[in-house]
Structure formats: C-alpha cells, structure tokens
Amino acid sequence: MRISSLFAVLALGAALGACESTTPAEQRAMDDARCRSYGFKRGSDGFSKCLLDVDLDRSADRRERRMELSTFPRYGGFGGPYWRYW
C-alpha cells in the first residue's frame, strides 16, 4: 500500500513539473521584459546584447542540468565513486 502511494506522489510531481513549460513566444516576452527592467531600450545594441546574454545563460543552465543527470548513473546513486572500492 505504501509503495502505491509513493508511486502516486511521484507521478503527480512529474505531471506538475511538466506544466512549467512555456512557449517560445512567452519566453521571448519574459526575456524582453527582463531586459527592459534593466533599463535597455528596445532596438538598441545593449538590448540585443542583453537578450543574447539571457539566452546564453539559459543554454548554460540546460547544459549543466544535462551534465548532472548524465553523471548520476555513473556512480550508481550512492553519493560517489568510492563505493566500488569496498
């Protein structure tokens, strides 16, 4: 009974996590608002650079998350590589 309730909670968490996705148009609007909040005027070189920096930051975050996920199974999930030596 506990395993089924744990599975239900995990499934609910996964479903709610999938709801966070935004469309490209919404993401662009949020990036636009972010750069305008920094004081950049739309159409200026600084505004374009700000949009580029925001996009590069997002790409770096995605890359970091992928690296974290890809390194987890390598160690078997026991917190480090040392469990193999015991």
PDB file of N, CA and C in Angstrom:
ATOM      1  N   MET A   1       0.829  -1.190   0.000  1.00  0.00           N
ATOM      2  CA  MET A   1       0.000   0.000   0.000  1.00  0.00           C
ATOM      3  C   MET A   1       0.872   1.252   0.000  1.00  0.00           C
ATOM      4  N   ARG A   2       1.969   1.250   0.755  1.00  0.00           N
ATOM      5  CA  ARG A   2       2.834   2.421   0.801  1.00  0.00           C
ATOM      6  C   ARG A   2       3.534   2.646  -0.526  1.00  0.00           C
ATOM      7  N   ILE A   3       3.890   1.586  -1.214  1.00  0.00           N
ATOM      8  CA  ILE A   3       4.571   1.725  -2.493  1.00  0.00           C
ATOM      9  C   ILE A   3       3.639   2.374  -3.515  1.00  0.00           C
ATOM     10  N   SER A   4       2.387   2.003  -3.496  1.00  0.00           N
ATOM     11  CA  SER A   4       1.451   2.593  -4.456  1.00  0.00           C
ATOM     12  C   SER A   4       1.224   4.071  -4.160  1.00  0.00           C
ATOM     13  N   SER A   5       1.187   4.450  -2.893  1.00  0.00           N
ATOM     14  CA  SER A   5       1.008   5.872  -2.578  1.00  0.00           C
ATOM     15  C   SER A   5       2.266   6.662  -2.925  1.00  0.00           C
ATOM     16  N   LEU A   6       3.437   6.061  -2.736  1.00  0.00           N
ATOM     17  CA  LEU A   6       4.682   6.721  -3.123  1.00  0.00           C
ATOM     18  C   LEU A   6       4.721   6.910  -4.631  1.00  0.00           C
ATOM     19  N   PHE A   7       4.317   5.889  -5.369  1.00  0.00           N
ATOM     20  CA  PHE A   7       4.274   5.992  -6.823  1.00  0.00           C
ATOM     21  C   PHE A   7       3.299   7.083  -7.260  1.00  0.00           C
ATOM     22  N   ALA A   8       2.164   7.192  -6.595  1.00  0.00           N
ATOM     23  CA  ALA A   8       1.177   8.220  -6.941  1.00  0.00           C
ATOM     24  C   ALA A   8       1.741   9.617  -6.704  1.00  0.00           C
ATOM     25  N   VAL A   9       2.462   9.798  -5.603  1.00  0.00           N
ATOM     26  CA  VAL A   9       3.059  11.104  -5.309  1.00  0.00           C
ATOM     27  C   VAL A   9       4.123  11.447  -6.346  1.00  0.00           C
ATOM     28  N   LEU A  10       4.950  10.479  -6.722  1.00  0.00           N
ATOM     29  CA  LEU A  10       5.977  10.715  -7.733  1.00  0.00           C
ATOM     30  C   LEU A  10       5.365  11.043  -9.088  1.00  0.00           C
ATOM     31  N   ALA A  11       4.308  10.345  -9.443  1.00  0.00           N
ATOM     32  CA  ALA A  11       3.638  10.604 -10.717  1.00  0.00           C
ATOM     33  C   ALA A  11       3.017  11.998 -10.724  1.00  0.00           C
ATOM     34  N   LEU A  12       2.440  12.395  -9.605  1.00  0.00           N
ATOM     35  CA  LEU A  12       1.854  13.729  -9.505  1.00  0.00           C
ATOM     36  C   LEU A  12       2.939  14.798  -9.617  1.00  0.00           C
ATOM     37  N   GLY A  13       4.065  14.572  -8.969  1.00  0.00           N
ATOM     38  CA  GLY A  13       5.170  15.521  -9.057  1.00  0.00           C
ATOM     39  C   GLY A  13       5.695  15.649 -10.471  1.00  0.00           C
ATOM     40  N   ALA A  14       5.797  14.532 -11.176  1.00  0.00           N
ATOM     41  CA  ALA A  14       6.262  14.569 -12.562  1.00  0.00           C
ATOM     42  C   ALA A  14       5.271  15.304 -13.455  1.00  0.00           C
ATOM     43  N   ALA A  15       3.991  15.092 -13.209  1.00  0.00           N
ATOM     44  CA  ALA A  15       2.976  15.769 -14.011  1.00  0.00           C
ATOM     45  C   ALA A  15       3.001  17.273 -13.767  1.00  0.00           C
ATOM     46  N   LEU A  16       3.161  17.672 -12.517  1.00  0.00           N
ATOM     47  CA  LEU A  16       3.210  19.099 -12.223  1.00  0.00           C
ATOM     48  C   LEU A  16       4.494  19.728 -12.742  1.00  0.00           C
ATOM     49  N   GLY A  17       5.567  18.996 -12.743  1.00  0.00           N
ATOM     50  CA  GLY A  17       6.823  19.508 -13.272  1.00  0.00           C
ATOM     51  C   GLY A  17       6.749  19.757 -14.768  1.00  0.00           C
ATOM     52  N   ALA A  18       5.960  18.966 -15.464  1.00  0.00           N
ATOM     53  CA  ALA A  18       5.817  19.136 -16.905  1.00  0.00           C
ATOM     54  C   ALA A  18       4.975  20.351 -17.251  1.00  0.00           C
ATOM     55  N   CYS A  19       4.200  20.863 -16.319  1.00  0.00           N
ATOM     56  CA  CYS A  19       3.327  22.002 -16.585  1.00  0.00           C
ATOM     57  C   CYS A  19       4.073  23.325 -16.641  1.00  0.00           C
ATOM     58  N   GLU A  20       5.328  23.341 -16.231  1.00  0.00           N
ATOM     59  CA  GLU A  20       6.074  24.583 -16.176  1.00  0.00           C
ATOM     60  C   GLU A  20       6.509  25.088 -17.538  1.00  0.00           C
ATOM     61  N   SER A  21       6.443  24.288 -18.561  1.00  0.00           N
ATOM     62  CA  SER A  21       6.989  24.674 -19.843  1.00  0.00           C
ATOM     63  C   SER A  21       6.250  25.882 -20.410  1.00  0.00           C
ATOM     64  N   THR A  22       7.012  26.727 -21.074  1.00  0.00           N
ATOM     65  CA  THR A  22       6.452  27.913 -21.694  1.00  0.00           C
ATOM     66  C   THR A  22       6.671  27.828 -23.194  1.00  0.00           C
ATOM     67  N   THR A  23       5.847  28.538 -23.923  1.00  0.00           N
ATOM     68  CA  THR A  23       6.009  28.580 -25.366  1.00  0.00           C
ATOM     69  C   THR A  23       7.155  29.528 -25.705  1.00  0.00           C
ATOM     70  N   PRO A  24       7.723  29.398 -26.890  1.00  0.00           N
ATOM     71  CA  PRO A  24       8.797  30.319 -27.281  1.00  0.00           C
ATOM     72  C   PRO A  24       8.367  31.790 -27.261  1.00  0.00           C
ATOM     73  N   ALA A  25       7.107  32.051 -27.611  1.00  0.00           N
ATOM     74  CA  ALA A  25       6.618  33.433 -27.603  1.00  0.00           C
ATOM     75  C   ALA A  25       6.552  33.975 -26.172  1.00  0.00           C
ATOM     76  N   GLU A  26       6.100  33.134 -25.234  1.00  0.00           N
ATOM     77  CA  GLU A  26       6.056  33.563 -23.835  1.00  0.00           C
ATOM     78  C   GLU A  26       7.458  33.787 -23.280  1.00  0.00           C
ATOM     79  N   GLN A  27       8.385  32.900 -23.667  1.00  0.00           N
ATOM     80  CA  GLN A  27       9.764  33.038 -23.211  1.00  0.00           C
ATOM     81  C   GLN A  27      10.377  34.324 -23.746  1.00  0.00           C
ATOM     82  N   ARG A  28      10.115  34.630 -25.004  1.00  0.00           N
ATOM     83  CA  ARG A  28      10.635  35.861 -25.610  1.00  0.00           C
ATOM     84  C   ARG A  28      10.066  37.085 -24.900  1.00  0.00           C
ATOM     85  N   ALA A  29       8.785  37.048 -24.556  1.00  0.00           N
ATOM     86  CA  ALA A  29       8.167  38.169 -23.852  1.00  0.00           C
ATOM     87  C   ALA A  29       8.783  38.346 -22.465  1.00  0.00           C
ATOM     88  N   MET A  30       9.072  37.245 -21.781  1.00  0.00           N
ATOM     89  CA  MET A  30       9.697  37.345 -20.465  1.00  0.00           C
ATOM     90  C   MET A  30      11.128  37.881 -20.577  1.00  0.00           C
ATOM     91  N   ASP A  31      11.860  37.426 -21.600  1.00  0.00           N
ATOM     92  CA  ASP A  31      13.217  37.931 -21.814  1.00  0.00           C
ATOM     93  C   ASP A  31      13.188  39.417 -22.145  1.00  0.00           C
ATOM     94  N   ASP A  32      12.226  39.810 -22.972  1.00  0.00           N
ATOM     95  CA  ASP A  32      12.047  41.210 -23.353  1.00  0.00           C
ATOM     96  C   ASP A  32      11.812  42.069 -22.111  1.00  0.00           C
ATOM     97  N   ALA A  33      10.885  41.611 -21.264  1.00  0.00           N
ATOM     98  CA  ALA A  33      10.561  42.357 -20.051  1.00  0.00           C
ATOM     99  C   ALA A  33      11.759  42.421 -19.108  1.00  0.00           C
ATOM    100  N   ARG A  34      12.508  41.355 -19.042  1.00  0.00           N
ATOM    101  CA  ARG A  34      13.691  41.322 -18.169  1.00  0.00           C
ATOM    102  C   ARG A  34      14.722  42.356 -18.611  1.00  0.00           C
ATOM    103  N   CYS A  35      15.001  42.396 -19.916  1.00  0.00           N
ATOM    104  CA  CYS A  35      15.990  43.359 -20.412  1.00  0.00           C
ATOM    105  C   CYS A  35      15.484  44.800 -20.293  1.00  0.00           C
ATOM    106  N   ARG A  36      14.193  45.015 -20.499  1.00  0.00           N
ATOM    107  CA  ARG A  36      13.648  46.365 -20.301  1.00  0.00           C
ATOM    108  C   ARG A  36      13.714  46.775 -18.842  1.00  0.00           C
ATOM    109  N   SER A  37      13.570  45.800 -17.917  1.00  0.00           N
ATOM    110  CA  SER A  37      13.651  46.136 -16.493  1.00  0.00           C
ATOM    111  C   SER A  37      15.065  46.555 -16.103  1.00  0.00           C
ATOM    112  N   TYR A  38      16.065  46.134 -16.887  1.00  0.00           N
ATOM    113  CA  TYR A  38      17.438  46.549 -16.643  1.00  0.00           C
ATOM    114  C   TYR A  38      17.708  47.952 -17.187  1.00  0.00           C
ATOM    115  N   GLY A  39      16.757  48.495 -17.938  1.00  0.00           N
ATOM    116  CA  GLY A  39      16.903  49.856 -18.449  1.00  0.00           C
ATOM    117  C   GLY A  39      17.292  49.945 -19.907  1.00  0.00           C
ATOM    118  N   PHE A  40      17.350  48.826 -20.603  1.00  0.00           N
ATOM    119  CA  PHE A  40      17.707  48.857 -22.021  1.00  0.00           C
ATOM    120  C   PHE A  40      16.486  49.230 -22.850  1.00  0.00           C
ATOM    121  N   LYS A  41      16.716  50.004 -23.895  1.00  0.00           N
ATOM    122  CA  LYS A  41      15.642  50.391 -24.818  1.00  0.00           C
ATOM    123  C   LYS A  41      15.573  49.390 -25.958  1.00  0.00           C
ATOM    124  N   ARG A  42      14.347  49.022 -26.324  1.00  0.00           N
ATOM    125  CA  ARG A  42      14.150  48.060 -27.407  1.00  0.00           C
ATOM    126  C   ARG A  42      14.741  48.631 -28.707  1.00  0.00           C
ATOM    127  N   GLY A  43      15.500  47.798 -29.402  1.00  0.00           N
ATOM    128  CA  GLY A  43      16.108  48.203 -30.658  1.00  0.00           C
ATOM    129  C   GLY A  43      17.544  48.686 -30.517  1.00  0.00           C
ATOM    130  N   SER A  44      18.015  48.865 -29.299  1.00  0.00           N
ATOM    131  CA  SER A  44      19.392  49.330 -29.100  1.00  0.00           C
ATOM    132  C   SER A  44      20.354  48.144 -29.087  1.00  0.00           C
ATOM    133  N   ASP A  45      21.642  48.443 -29.219  1.00  0.00           N
ATOM    134  CA  ASP A  45      22.655  47.392 -29.180  1.00  0.00           C
ATOM    135  C   ASP A  45      22.704  46.725 -27.805  1.00  0.00           C
ATOM    136  N   GLY A  46      22.544  47.504 -26.756  1.00  0.00           N
ATOM    137  CA  GLY A  46      22.562  46.950 -25.407  1.00  0.00           C
ATOM    138  C   GLY A  46      21.415  45.984 -25.168  1.00  0.00           C
ATOM    139  N   PHE A  47      20.255  46.311 -25.732  1.00  0.00           N
ATOM    140  CA  PHE A  47      19.090  45.443 -25.598  1.00  0.00           C
ATOM    141  C   PHE A  47      19.348  44.102 -26.293  1.00  0.00           C
ATOM    142  N   SER A  48      19.920  44.174 -27.494  1.00  0.00           N
ATOM    143  CA  SER A  48      20.236  42.944 -28.231  1.00  0.00           C
ATOM    144  C   SER A  48      21.251  42.105 -27.470  1.00  0.00           C
ATOM    145  N   LYS A  49      22.262  42.748 -26.903  1.00  0.00           N
ATOM    146  CA  LYS A  49      23.279  42.033 -26.125  1.00  0.00           C
ATOM    147  C   LYS A  49      22.650  41.406 -24.894  1.00  0.00           C
ATOM    148  N   CYS A  50      21.737  42.111 -24.253  1.00  0.00           N
ATOM    149  CA  CYS A  50      21.051  41.580 -23.076  1.00  0.00           C
ATOM    150  C   CYS A  50      20.261  40.326 -23.442  1.00  0.00           C
ATOM    151  N   LEU A  51      19.524  40.370 -24.549  1.00  0.00           N
ATOM    152  CA  LEU A  51      18.759  39.202 -24.988  1.00  0.00           C
ATOM    153  C   LEU A  51      19.691  38.022 -25.276  1.00  0.00           C
ATOM    154  N   LEU A  52      20.820  38.305 -25.891  1.00  0.00           N
ATOM    155  CA  LEU A  52      21.790  37.258 -26.171  1.00  0.00           C
ATOM    156  C   LEU A  52      22.337  36.658 -24.887  1.00  0.00           C
ATOM    157  N   ASP A  53      22.666  37.508 -23.920  1.00  0.00           N
ATOM    158  CA  ASP A  53      23.194  37.013 -22.646  1.00  0.00           C
ATOM    159  C   ASP A  53      22.176  36.164 -21.900  1.00  0.00           C
ATOM    160  N   VAL A  54      20.918  36.579 -21.928  1.00  0.00           N
ATOM    161  CA  VAL A  54      19.858  35.815 -21.262  1.00  0.00           C
ATOM    162  C   VAL A  54      19.723  34.441 -21.919  1.00  0.00           C
ATOM    163  N   ASP A  55      19.772  34.411 -23.243  1.00  0.00           N
ATOM    164  CA  ASP A  55      19.660  33.139 -23.961  1.00  0.00           C
ATOM    165  C   ASP A  55      20.867  32.249 -23.683  1.00  0.00           C
ATOM    166  N   LEU A  56      22.062  32.824 -23.649  1.00  0.00           N
ATOM    167  CA  LEU A  56      23.261  32.038 -23.352  1.00  0.00           C
ATOM    168  C   LEU A  56      23.226  31.492 -21.929  1.00  0.00           C
ATOM    169  N   ASP A  57      22.722  32.282 -20.980  1.00  0.00           N
ATOM    170  CA  ASP A  57      22.583  31.797 -19.603  1.00  0.00           C
ATOM    171  C   ASP A  57      21.630  30.609 -19.534  1.00  0.00           C
ATOM    172  N   ARG A  58      20.526  30.698 -20.255  1.00  0.00           N
ATOM    173  CA  ARG A  58      19.546  29.614 -20.256  1.00  0.00           C
ATOM    174  C   ARG A  58      20.159  28.346 -20.866  1.00  0.00           C
ATOM    175  N   SER A  59      20.927  28.515 -21.933  1.00  0.00           N
ATOM    176  CA  SER A  59      21.582  27.359 -22.555  1.00  0.00           C
ATOM    177  C   SER A  59      22.601  26.727 -21.611  1.00  0.00           C
ATOM    178  N   ALA A  60      23.345  27.561 -20.892  1.00  0.00           N
ATOM    179  CA  ALA A  60      24.331  27.038 -19.948  1.00  0.00           C
ATOM    180  C   ALA A  60      23.640  26.285 -18.810  1.00  0.00           C
ATOM    181  N   ASP A  61      22.509  26.799 -18.341  1.00  0.00           N
ATOM    182  CA  ASP A  61      21.756  26.104 -17.292  1.00  0.00           C
ATOM    183  C   ASP A  61      21.263  24.748 -17.772  1.00  0.00           C
ATOM    184  N   ARG A  62      20.760  24.694 -19.010  1.00  0.00           N
ATOM    185  CA  ARG A  62      20.303  23.423 -19.566  1.00  0.00           C
ATOM    186  C   ARG A  62      21.451  22.433 -19.693  1.00  0.00           C
ATOM    187  N   ARG A  63      22.591  22.916 -20.152  1.00  0.00           N
ATOM    188  CA  ARG A  63      23.761  22.062 -20.301  1.00  0.00           C
ATOM    189  C   ARG A  63      24.210  21.514 -18.952  1.00  0.00           C
ATOM    190  N   GLU A  64      24.181  22.367 -17.936  1.00  0.00           N
ATOM    191  CA  GLU A  64      24.572  21.931 -16.593  1.00  0.00           C
ATOM    192  C   GLU A  64      23.617  20.872 -16.052  1.00  0.00           C
ATOM    193  N   ARG A  65      22.314  21.068 -16.258  1.00  0.00           N
ATOM    194  CA  ARG A  65      21.340  20.073 -15.808  1.00  0.00           C
ATOM    195  C   ARG A  65      21.543  18.739 -16.516  1.00  0.00           C
ATOM    196  N   ARG A  66      21.835  18.799 -17.826  1.00  0.00           N
ATOM    197  CA  ARG A  66      22.092  17.553 -18.559  1.00  0.00           C
ATOM    198  C   ARG A  66      23.319  16.847 -18.025  1.00  0.00           C
ATOM    199  N   MET A  67      24.351  17.603 -17.700  1.00  0.00           N
ATOM    200  CA  MET A  67      25.568  17.001 -17.157  1.00  0.00           C
ATOM    201  C   MET A  67      25.305  16.368 -15.790  1.00  0.00           C
ATOM    202  N   GLU A  68      24.518  17.035 -14.957  1.00  0.00           N
ATOM    203  CA  GLU A  68      24.188  16.475 -13.649  1.00  0.00           C
ATOM    204  C   GLU A  68      23.424  15.171 -13.798  1.00  0.00           C
ATOM    205  N   LEU A  69      22.487  15.138 -14.731  1.00  0.00           N
ATOM    206  CA  LEU A  69      21.700  13.928 -14.924  1.00  0.00           C
ATOM    207  C   LEU A  69      22.531  12.808 -15.531  1.00  0.00           C
ATOM    208  N   SER A  70      23.479  13.155 -16.388  1.00  0.00           N
ATOM    209  CA  SER A  70      24.262  12.107 -17.030  1.00  0.00           C
ATOM    210  C   SER A  70      25.342  11.550 -16.107  1.00  0.00           C
ATOM    211  N   THR A  71      25.762  12.279 -15.082  1.00  0.00           N
ATOM    212  CA  THR A  71      26.790  11.771 -14.185  1.00  0.00           C
ATOM    213  C   THR A  71      26.207  10.946 -13.045  1.00  0.00           C
ATOM    214  N   PHE A  72      24.939  11.065 -12.756  1.00  0.00           N
ATOM    215  CA  PHE A  72      24.352  10.336 -11.637  1.00  0.00           C
ATOM    216  C   PHE A  72      24.452   8.823 -11.788  1.00  0.00           C
ATOM    217  N   PRO A  73      24.051   8.234 -12.922  1.00  0.00           N
ATOM    218  CA  PRO A  73      24.118   6.767 -13.013  1.00  0.00           C
ATOM    219  C   PRO A  73      25.543   6.224 -13.008  1.00  0.00           C
ATOM    220  N   ARG A  74      26.507   7.051 -13.366  1.00  0.00           N
ATOM    221  CA  ARG A  74      27.885   6.580 -13.403  1.00  0.00           C
ATOM    222  C   ARG A  74      28.342   6.122 -12.024  1.00  0.00           C
ATOM    223  N   TYR A  75      27.860   6.784 -10.987  1.00  0.00           N
ATOM    224  CA  TYR A  75      28.271   6.429  -9.636  1.00  0.00           C
ATOM    225  C   TYR A  75      27.267   5.530  -8.939  1.00  0.00           C
ATOM    226  N   GLY A  76      26.238   5.147  -9.608  1.00  0.00           N
ATOM    227  CA  GLY A  76      25.266   4.233  -9.037  1.00  0.00           C
ATOM    228  C   GLY A  76      24.327   4.879  -8.039  1.00  0.00           C
ATOM    229  N   GLY A  77      24.406   6.185  -7.866  1.00  0.00           N
ATOM    230  CA  GLY A  77      23.500   6.874  -6.967  1.00  0.00           C
ATOM    231  C   GLY A  77      23.865   6.752  -5.510  1.00  0.00           C
ATOM    232  N   PHE A  78      25.070   6.293  -5.180  1.00  0.00           N
ATOM    233  CA  PHE A  78      25.454   6.126  -3.787  1.00  0.00           C
ATOM    234  C   PHE A  78      26.289   7.287  -3.266  1.00  0.00           C
ATOM    235  N   GLY A  79      26.317   8.383  -3.974  1.00  0.00           N
ATOM    236  CA  GLY A  79      26.985   9.578  -3.486  1.00  0.00           C
ATOM    237  C   GLY A  79      28.425   9.727  -3.916  1.00  0.00           C
ATOM    238  N   GLY A  80      28.968   8.834  -4.652  1.00  0.00           N
ATOM    239  CA  GLY A  80      30.338   8.986  -5.103  1.00  0.00           C
ATOM    240  C   GLY A  80      30.891   7.715  -5.684  1.00  0.00           C
ATOM    241  N   PRO A  81      32.096   7.793  -6.243  1.00  0.00           N
ATOM    242  CA  PRO A  81      32.666   6.611  -6.889  1.00  0.00           C
ATOM    243  C   PRO A  81      33.294   5.628  -5.912  1.00  0.00           C
ATOM    244  N   TYR A  82      33.387   5.972  -4.646  1.00  0.00           N
ATOM    245  CA  TYR A  82      34.156   5.174  -3.724  1.00  0.00           C
ATOM    246  C   TYR A  82      33.486   3.872  -3.303  1.00  0.00           C
ATOM    247  N   TRP A  83      32.207   3.741  -3.514  1.00  0.00           N
ATOM    248  CA  TRP A  83      31.535   2.520  -3.095  1.00  0.00           C
ATOM    249  C   TRP A  83      32.067   1.312  -3.851  1.00  0.00           C
ATOM    250  N   ARG A  84      32.644   1.518  -5.018  1.00  0.00           N
ATOM    251  CA  ARG A  84      33.153   0.398  -5.812  1.00  0.00           C
ATOM    252  C   ARG A  84      34.408  -0.225  -5.181  1.00  0.00           C
ATOM    253  N   TYR A  85      35.127   0.535  -4.397  1.00  0.00           N
ATOM    254  CA  TYR A  85      36.388   0.068  -3.864  1.00  0.00           C
ATOM    255  C   TYR A  85      36.259  -0.716  -2.564  1.00  0.00           C
ATOM    256  N   TRP A  86      35.083  -0.827  -2.004  1.00  0.00           N
ATOM    257  CA  TRP A  86      34.923  -1.511  -0.723  1.00  0.00           C
ATOM    258  C   TRP A  86      34.697  -2.940  -0.952  1.00  0.00           C
TER     259      TRP A  86
END
